[in-house]
Coordinates of C-alpha atoms and ligand atoms in Angstrom, one line a residue:
M238 CA 97.7 76.1 123.9
N239 CA 97.6 79.8 124.6
V240 CA 97.2 81.8 121.4
L241 CA 97.5 85.5 120.7
L242 CA 95.7 86.7 117.6
L243 CA 96.7 90.1 116.2
G244 CA 94.1 92.2 114.2
S245 CA 90.6 93.6 114.5
G246 CA 88.6 92.8 111.4
G247 CA 86.2 90.3 110.1
R248 CA 89.1 88.1 109.0
E249 CA 90.3 87.9 112.6
H250 CA 86.8 87.3 113.9
A251 CA 86.5 84.3 111.6
L252 CA 90.0 83.1 112.7
A253 CA 89.1 83.5 116.3
W254 CA 85.8 81.6 115.8
K255 CA 87.6 78.7 114.2
I256 CA 90.6 78.7 116.7
A257 CA 88.1 78.7 119.6
A258 CA 86.6 75.5 118.2
S259 CA 89.9 73.7 118.6
P260 CA 90.3 71.2 121.5
L261 CA 94.0 72.3 121.5
L262 CA 93.1 75.8 122.7
T263 CA 93.5 76.7 126.4
K264 CA 93.1 80.4 126.1
L265 CA 92.8 82.9 123.3
Y266 CA 93.9 86.5 123.5
A267 CA 93.4 89.0 120.8
S268 CA 94.8 92.5 120.2
P269 CA 93.2 94.8 119.6
G270 CA 90.3 92.5 118.6
N271 CA 86.7 93.7 118.4
P272 CA 83.4 93.0 120.2
G273 CA 82.7 89.9 118.1
I274 CA 86.1 88.5 118.8
G275 CA 85.6 89.3 122.5
R276 CA 83.1 86.5 122.7
F277 CA 86.0 84.0 122.2
A278 CA 89.0 85.9 123.4
E279 CA 90.4 88.2 126.1
L280 CA 91.0 91.5 124.3
V281 CA 94.2 93.2 125.2
K282 CA 95.6 96.6 124.2
L283 CA 99.1 96.2 122.9
D284 CA 101.1 98.5 120.7
I285 CA 101.5 96.1 117.8
A286 CA 104.1 98.3 116.2
D287 CA 106.3 97.9 119.3
H288 CA 107.4 94.3 118.8
S289 CA 109.2 94.0 122.1
T290 CA 106.0 94.9 124.0
V291 CA 104.2 92.1 122.1
A292 CA 107.1 89.7 123.0
A293 CA 107.0 90.7 126.6
F294 CA 103.2 90.0 126.7
C295 CA 103.8 86.6 125.1
Q296 CA 106.3 85.7 127.7
E297 CA 104.2 86.8 130.6
K298 CA 101.1 84.9 129.4
K299 CA 103.0 81.9 128.1
I300 CA 101.8 82.3 124.6
D301 CA 102.4 79.2 122.5
L302 CA 101.5 80.6 119.1
V303 CA 101.0 84.1 117.7
V304 CA 98.7 84.4 114.7
V305 CA 99.2 87.6 112.7
G306 CA 96.1 88.7 110.7
P307 CA 97.0 91.8 108.7
E308 CA 99.9 92.5 106.4
G309 CA 101.2 95.7 108.1
P310 CA 103.0 94.0 111.0
L311 CA 104.3 91.2 108.8
V312 CA 105.9 93.6 106.3
A313 CA 107.3 95.5 109.4
G314 CA 109.0 92.2 110.5
I315 CA 107.0 91.2 113.6
A316 CA 107.4 87.5 112.8
D317 CA 111.2 87.8 112.8
D318 CA 111.3 89.9 116.0
L319 CA 109.0 87.6 117.9
R320 CA 111.0 84.5 116.7
A321 CA 114.2 86.1 118.0
W322 CA 112.6 86.0 121.4
G323 CA 111.8 82.3 120.9
I324 CA 108.1 82.8 120.3
R325 CA 106.3 80.7 117.7
V326 CA 104.6 82.8 115.0
F327 CA 102.2 81.9 112.2
G328 CA 103.2 84.4 109.5
P329 CA 106.0 85.0 107.1
S330 CA 109.3 86.7 107.8
K331 CA 109.9 90.3 106.7
A332 CA 111.9 89.0 103.7
A333 CA 109.2 86.7 102.7
A334 CA 106.4 89.3 103.2
R335 CA 108.0 91.3 100.4
L336 CA 105.7 89.2 98.2
E337 CA 103.0 91.5 99.4
G338 CA 105.1 94.5 100.6
S339 CA 106.7 95.2 97.2
K340 CA 104.8 94.6 93.9
G341 CA 108.1 95.2 92.1
F342 CA 109.8 92.4 94.1
T343 CA 107.1 90.0 93.1
K344 CA 107.2 91.0 89.5
D345 CA 111.0 90.4 89.4
L346 CA 110.5 87.0 91.1
C347 CA 108.0 86.1 88.4
A348 CA 110.4 87.2 85.7
K349 CA 113.3 85.3 87.2
F350 CA 111.4 82.0 87.9
N351 CA 109.2 82.1 84.8
I352 CA 105.9 82.5 86.6
P353 CA 103.1 83.7 84.3
T354 CA 102.0 87.2 85.1
A355 CA 101.3 90.5 83.2
A356 CA 104.2 92.0 81.3
Y357 CA 105.6 95.0 83.3
G358 CA 108.1 97.7 83.9
R359 CA 109.4 99.1 87.2
F360 CA 110.0 102.9 87.5
G361 CA 111.5 105.2 90.1
D362 CA 110.9 108.4 88.0
L363 CA 108.0 110.0 86.3
A364 CA 109.4 110.7 82.9
A365 CA 110.6 107.1 82.3
A366 CA 107.2 105.7 83.5
K367 CA 105.3 108.1 81.2
A368 CA 107.4 107.1 78.2
Y369 CA 106.7 103.4 78.9
V370 CA 102.9 104.0 79.3
E371 CA 102.9 106.0 76.0
K372 CA 104.8 103.3 74.2
M373 CA 102.5 100.5 75.5
G374 CA 99.2 102.4 75.2
A375 CA 95.9 101.9 77.0
P376 CA 94.4 99.9 78.6
I377 CA 97.2 99.7 81.1
V378 CA 97.6 99.2 84.8
I379 CA 99.5 101.5 87.2
K380 CA 100.5 100.3 90.7
A381 CA 102.2 102.0 93.6
D382 CA 105.0 99.6 94.6
G383 CA 104.3 99.5 98.4
L384 CA 101.4 98.8 100.7
A385 CA 98.5 101.3 99.9
A386 CA 95.5 99.6 101.7
G387 CA 94.2 98.3 98.4
K388 CA 94.0 101.8 96.9
G389 CA 97.3 101.9 95.0
V390 CA 96.1 100.3 91.7
T391 CA 94.6 102.3 88.8
I392 CA 93.2 100.5 85.8
G393 CA 93.9 103.1 83.0
M394 CA 91.3 102.3 80.4
K395 CA 92.4 105.5 78.7
L396 CA 95.9 106.8 78.3
E397 CA 95.1 110.1 80.2
E398 CA 93.9 108.1 83.3
A399 CA 97.1 106.1 83.3
L400 CA 99.2 109.3 83.0
A401 CA 97.2 111.0 85.7
A402 CA 97.7 108.0 88.0
L403 CA 101.5 108.3 87.5
D404 CA 101.4 112.0 88.4
A405 CA 99.4 111.1 91.6
C406 CA 101.9 108.4 92.6
F407 CA 105.0 110.6 92.1
D408 CA 103.2 113.5 93.8
G409 CA 103.0 111.4 96.9
A410 CA 99.3 110.3 96.9
F411 CA 100.4 107.0 98.5
G412 CA 103.3 108.4 100.5
S413 CA 106.5 106.3 100.2
A414 CA 104.5 103.3 98.8
G415 CA 104.3 105.3 95.5
A416 CA 107.9 106.4 95.2
E417 CA 108.3 103.5 92.8
V418 CA 105.6 102.3 90.4
V419 CA 104.9 99.1 88.5
V420 CA 103.3 99.6 85.1
E421 CA 101.7 96.4 83.7
E422 CA 99.8 94.9 80.9
Y423 CA 96.0 94.8 81.4
L424 CA 94.8 91.2 81.7
T425 CA 91.3 90.0 80.9
G426 CA 89.6 86.9 82.3
E427 CA 87.9 85.9 85.5
E428 CA 89.6 86.6 88.8
A429 CA 90.0 84.1 91.6
S430 CA 91.6 84.1 95.1
F431 CA 93.7 81.0 95.7
F432 CA 95.2 80.2 99.1
C433 CA 98.0 77.9 100.2
L434 CA 99.2 77.1 103.6
C435 CA 103.0 77.1 103.5
D436 CA 105.8 76.0 105.8
G437 CA 108.8 77.2 103.9
A438 CA 109.1 74.1 101.7
T439 CA 105.6 72.7 101.2
A440 CA 102.6 74.6 99.9
L441 CA 99.2 72.9 100.7
P442 CA 96.3 74.2 98.7
F443 CA 94.0 75.9 101.2
G444 CA 90.8 76.8 99.4
T445 CA 89.5 79.1 96.7
A446 CA 87.2 82.1 96.8
Q447 CA 85.9 84.9 94.7
D448 CA 85.8 88.5 96.0
H449 CA 83.8 91.5 94.8
K450 CA 86.1 94.5 94.9
R451 CA 83.9 97.3 93.6
V452 CA 81.6 99.1 96.0
G453 CA 78.5 98.9 93.8
D454 CA 76.1 96.3 92.3
G455 CA 77.1 95.0 88.9
D456 CA 80.8 95.6 89.8
T457 CA 80.6 99.4 89.5
G458 CA 82.1 102.3 91.5
P459 CA 85.4 102.6 93.3
N460 CA 87.5 99.7 94.5
T461 CA 87.2 98.6 98.1
G462 CA 88.9 96.0 100.4
G463 CA 86.1 93.6 99.2
M464 CA 82.3 93.9 99.5
G465 CA 81.6 90.2 99.7
A466 CA 83.0 86.8 98.7
Y467 CA 82.0 83.2 98.2
S468 CA 83.8 79.9 98.2
P469 CA 84.7 77.7 96.3
A470 CA 85.5 79.7 93.1
P471 CA 83.9 77.7 90.3
V472 CA 86.7 78.7 87.8
M473 CA 89.2 76.9 90.0
T474 CA 88.5 73.5 88.6
P475 CA 90.9 70.6 89.7
E476 CA 92.8 71.1 86.4
M477 CA 93.2 74.9 87.0
T478 CA 94.3 74.3 90.6
E479 CA 96.8 71.8 89.4
R480 CA 98.2 74.3 86.8
T481 CA 98.3 77.1 89.4
M482 CA 100.3 74.9 91.8
R483 CA 102.7 73.8 89.1
E484 CA 103.1 77.1 87.2
I485 CA 102.8 79.7 89.9
I486 CA 102.9 78.4 93.5
E487 CA 105.6 75.8 93.4
P488 CA 108.1 78.0 91.4
T489 CA 107.4 80.8 94.0
M490 CA 108.2 78.4 96.9
R491 CA 111.4 77.3 95.2
G492 CA 112.3 80.8 94.2
M493 CA 111.8 82.3 97.7
A494 CA 113.9 79.5 99.2
N495 CA 116.5 80.1 96.5
L496 CA 116.6 83.8 97.5
G497 CA 117.1 82.8 101.2
A498 CA 113.5 83.9 102.1
P499 CA 111.5 80.7 102.3
F500 CA 107.8 81.4 102.6
A501 CA 105.9 80.2 105.7
G502 CA 102.4 81.4 106.5
I503 CA 99.4 81.8 104.2
L504 CA 100.1 82.7 100.6
F505 CA 97.1 84.3 98.9
A506 CA 97.5 84.4 95.1
G507 CA 95.2 86.9 93.3
L508 CA 94.8 85.2 89.9
M509 CA 93.4 86.1 86.5
I510 CA 92.2 83.0 84.7
T511 CA 92.9 84.0 81.1
D512 CA 92.5 82.2 77.8
Q513 CA 96.1 81.0 78.2
G514 CA 95.6 79.8 81.8
P515 CA 96.2 81.2 85.3
K516 CA 98.3 84.4 85.6
L517 CA 99.4 85.9 88.9
I518 CA 97.9 89.4 89.5
E519 CA 99.4 89.8 92.9
Y520 CA 100.4 88.0 96.1
N521 CA 99.2 88.8 99.6
T522 CA 101.0 87.2 102.5
R523 CA 97.9 86.8 104.8
F524 CA 94.4 85.6 104.6
G525 CA 92.0 87.6 102.4
D526 CA 89.3 89.7 104.0
P527 CA 86.5 88.8 103.5
E528 CA 87.7 85.6 101.8
C529 CA 88.9 84.2 105.1
Q530 CA 85.4 84.3 106.5
V531 CA 84.0 82.0 103.8
L532 CA 87.0 79.7 104.0
M533 CA 86.6 79.3 107.7
M534 CA 82.9 78.4 107.3
R535 CA 83.9 75.5 105.0
L536 CA 87.0 74.2 106.7
K537 CA 86.3 70.9 108.4
D538 CA 89.7 70.4 110.0
D539 CA 91.1 71.9 113.2
L540 CA 92.7 75.2 112.2
L541 CA 95.1 75.2 115.1
V542 CA 96.5 71.8 114.1
L543 CA 97.1 73.1 110.6
L544 CA 98.7 76.4 111.7
N545 CA 101.0 74.4 114.1
A546 CA 102.0 72.1 111.2
A547 CA 102.9 75.2 109.1
V548 CA 105.0 76.7 111.9
D549 CA 106.7 73.3 112.5
G550 CA 107.5 72.5 108.9
Q551 CA 105.2 69.5 108.9
L552 CA 102.8 70.3 106.1
A553 CA 104.1 67.6 103.8
H554 CA 102.3 65.2 106.2
M555 CA 99.0 67.0 106.2
S556 CA 95.8 67.2 104.2
V557 CA 92.8 69.5 104.4
R558 CA 89.1 68.6 104.3
W559 CA 86.4 71.1 103.1
S560 CA 82.7 71.0 103.4
D561 CA 81.0 70.3 100.1
D562 CA 78.7 73.2 100.9
A563 CA 79.3 76.7 99.4
A564 CA 79.8 79.7 101.7
L565 CA 79.0 83.3 101.0
T566 CA 79.5 86.5 102.9
V567 CA 77.9 89.9 102.4
V568 CA 79.9 92.9 103.8
M569 CA 77.8 95.5 105.4
A570 CA 79.6 98.8 105.3
A571 CA 79.1 102.3 106.8
R572 CA 77.8 105.0 104.6
G573 CA 80.7 106.9 103.1
Y574 CA 82.9 103.8 102.6
P575 CA 85.3 103.4 100.7
G576 CA 85.8 107.1 101.4
T577 CA 85.5 108.4 105.0
P578 CA 82.8 106.2 106.7
E579 CA 80.3 107.6 109.3
K580 CA 81.1 106.2 112.7
G581 CA 79.1 105.7 115.8
S582 CA 75.6 104.7 114.4
V583 CA 73.8 102.0 116.5
I584 CA 73.4 98.5 115.1
R585 CA 70.6 96.2 116.3
G586 CA 69.2 92.8 115.4
L587 CA 72.3 90.7 115.2
D588 CA 70.9 87.9 117.4
E589 CA 67.8 87.6 115.2
A590 CA 70.0 87.7 112.1
A591 CA 72.1 84.8 113.5
S592 CA 69.1 82.7 114.5
D593 CA 68.8 81.0 111.1
G594 CA 72.3 79.7 111.2
A595 CA 74.1 82.7 109.7
E596 CA 77.4 83.7 111.3
I597 CA 77.8 87.5 111.7
F598 CA 81.4 88.3 111.8
H599 CA 82.3 91.8 113.2
A600 CA 84.6 93.8 111.0
G601 CA 84.5 97.3 112.3
T602 CA 82.4 97.5 115.4
A603 CA 82.7 98.9 118.9
I604 CA 80.6 99.1 122.1
N605 CA 79.5 102.6 123.1
G606 CA 77.4 103.0 126.2
G607 CA 76.3 99.4 126.1
A608 CA 75.2 99.6 122.4
L609 CA 76.9 98.0 119.4
V610 CA 78.0 100.8 117.0
A611 CA 79.8 101.1 113.7
N612 CA 83.5 101.8 114.0
G613 CA 85.0 101.5 110.6
G614 CA 84.3 101.2 106.8
R615 CA 83.5 97.5 106.6
V616 CA 81.4 96.8 109.7
L617 CA 79.8 93.4 109.5
N618 CA 80.2 90.2 107.4
V619 CA 76.9 88.3 107.2
T620 CA 78.0 84.8 106.3
A621 CA 76.0 81.6 105.5
T622 CA 76.5 78.2 103.9
G623 CA 74.3 76.2 101.5
A624 CA 74.3 73.3 99.1
T625 CA 74.8 75.8 96.3
V626 CA 76.1 79.4 96.2
G627 CA 72.5 80.4 95.4
E628 CA 71.3 78.8 98.7
A629 CA 74.1 80.4 100.7
Q630 CA 73.3 83.7 99.1
K631 CA 69.6 83.4 100.0
K632 CA 70.4 82.6 103.6
A633 CA 72.9 85.4 103.9
Y634 CA 70.6 88.0 102.5
G635 CA 67.8 86.6 104.6
A636 CA 69.9 87.3 107.6
T637 CA 70.7 90.9 106.6
D638 CA 66.9 91.6 106.6
H639 CA 67.0 91.2 110.4
I640 CA 69.8 93.7 110.9
D641 CA 68.5 97.1 111.9
W642 CA 71.1 99.6 110.8
P643 CA 69.8 102.4 108.6
Q644 CA 73.3 104.0 108.3
G645 CA 74.7 100.8 106.7
F646 CA 74.6 99.6 103.1
F647 CA 75.6 96.5 101.2
R648 CA 75.7 95.1 97.7
R649 CA 72.7 93.1 96.6
D650 CA 74.4 90.8 94.1
I651 CA 77.2 89.0 95.9
G652 CA 77.8 85.7 94.2
W653 CA 76.0 86.7 91.0
R654 CA 78.5 85.1 88.7
A655 CA 78.3 81.7 90.4
V656 CA 74.6 81.9 90.8
E657 CA 74.2 82.6 87.1
R658 CA 76.4 79.6 86.4
E659 CA 74.3 77.4 88.7
Q660 CA 71.1 78.6 86.9
T661 CA 72.3 78.1 83.4
G662 CA 74.5 75.1 84.1
K663 CA 77.4 76.6 82.2
Ligands
AMP847 P1 95.5 94.5 93.4 O1 95.5 95.4 94.5 O2 96.8 94.2 92.8 O3 94.7 93.2 93.7 O4 94.6 95.1 92.2 C1 93.3 95.4 92.5 C2 92.4 95.0 91.3 O5 92.8 95.6 90.1 C3 92.5 93.5 91.1 O6 91.7 92.7 91.9 C4 92.1 93.4 89.6 O7 90.7 93.5 89.5 C5 92.7 94.7 89.0 N1 94.0 94.4 88.4 C6 95.2 94.5 89.0 N2 96.2 94.2 88.1 C7 95.5 94.0 86.9 C8 96.0 93.7 85.6 N3 97.3 93.5 85.3 N4 95.0 93.5 84.6 C9 93.7 93.7 84.9 N5 93.3 94.0 86.1 C10 94.1 94.1 87.1
LIG848 N1 89.7 90.9 99.7 C1 91.0 91.2 99.2 C2 92.1 91.2 100.2 O1 92.0 90.8 101.3 O2 93.2 91.7 99.8

């Protein structure tokens, strides 16, 4: 098979690494890709926003499958447009990607199909939103409705913070994504990322992970796209997984089919495991980044076979096997992230870092004058496996010691919750 992978981050590097291991693969192309992905794929410059250019490339290169990494193109309808050209695509339609593209859409779906989630209100004007926030009181959560690169959520621990977030949204801080807001109940519990491979009718559980969203050790500082992750998530016991499938995922699949927008692709449920059980925080309609990196390290089966089955509506006949090992990834970021990162600093030592069996996925790198340089906020994902999360953690941090990049930084405590559990046996 000839495959075209869209995207340029660590998630896409991990997907490329796994797709390249498939005996089904003839040739992998990636656009725009990155230097790490370039080891497995021919990198091509395509204007991904121009769907007919992508389609023409697919026809010319006889592409059998397009795998879409990030949410932007999905929400813009790339899967529909390529399918209209007869091209097979792994990724949801524009209508199904509303699960990520509109928080209000997902909240209304939850209400209609009785899916457990935080109580909420949807508002298109400031005065009504403020009145609701004042009535509900703090803590309370304010969310821009549309895509805001992970920055559209404010946890208002105090009323003033929540009101200020509403002002910012309606002042255009998130552009059109903030023209409407969702205000919701503050949930407490432990978070988990839960994935399902979906073909429109069947949802096949596809692994669990825990992310670390805050930039600093001890879960402090501003939110990021994710500073590290591990898999599996210990809170997702078989019982919790079964409840999540029954109470959240299956009603979502039925609900989306009912609305004429069956979901096919990867469904990523951000969950809060509360005292009452799992509640949906949000859906994403693509693999998590960096969650994908740890999932790919543990996946035993051929990813291309599974992606094909999802595209062909054959998941009811499939199963997935995972390594018993845990996997953990540490995100190395450029100074300044999650604000404006410094670009262009030289990174050395990756071969030494990988020599003990760690996988170093590139997330935001470029080649400049023959040297590997930082070219984004999240730059490298240093990833390892081990019999326990603690072992994987030790191996991943051991590998970071070999990376010579003074302008980079990373959290020192990725996996702390699971490691603490392993040590105390609770
Ligand atoms: P989101 O972009 O929706 O994933 O939100 C970012 C982060 O905000 C989540 O990972 C949670 O940590 C937190 N969050 C979002 N919604 C809620 C909620 N209703 N209650 C508590 N925390 C939340
Ligand atoms: N790591 C969280 C996300 O991909 O949305």
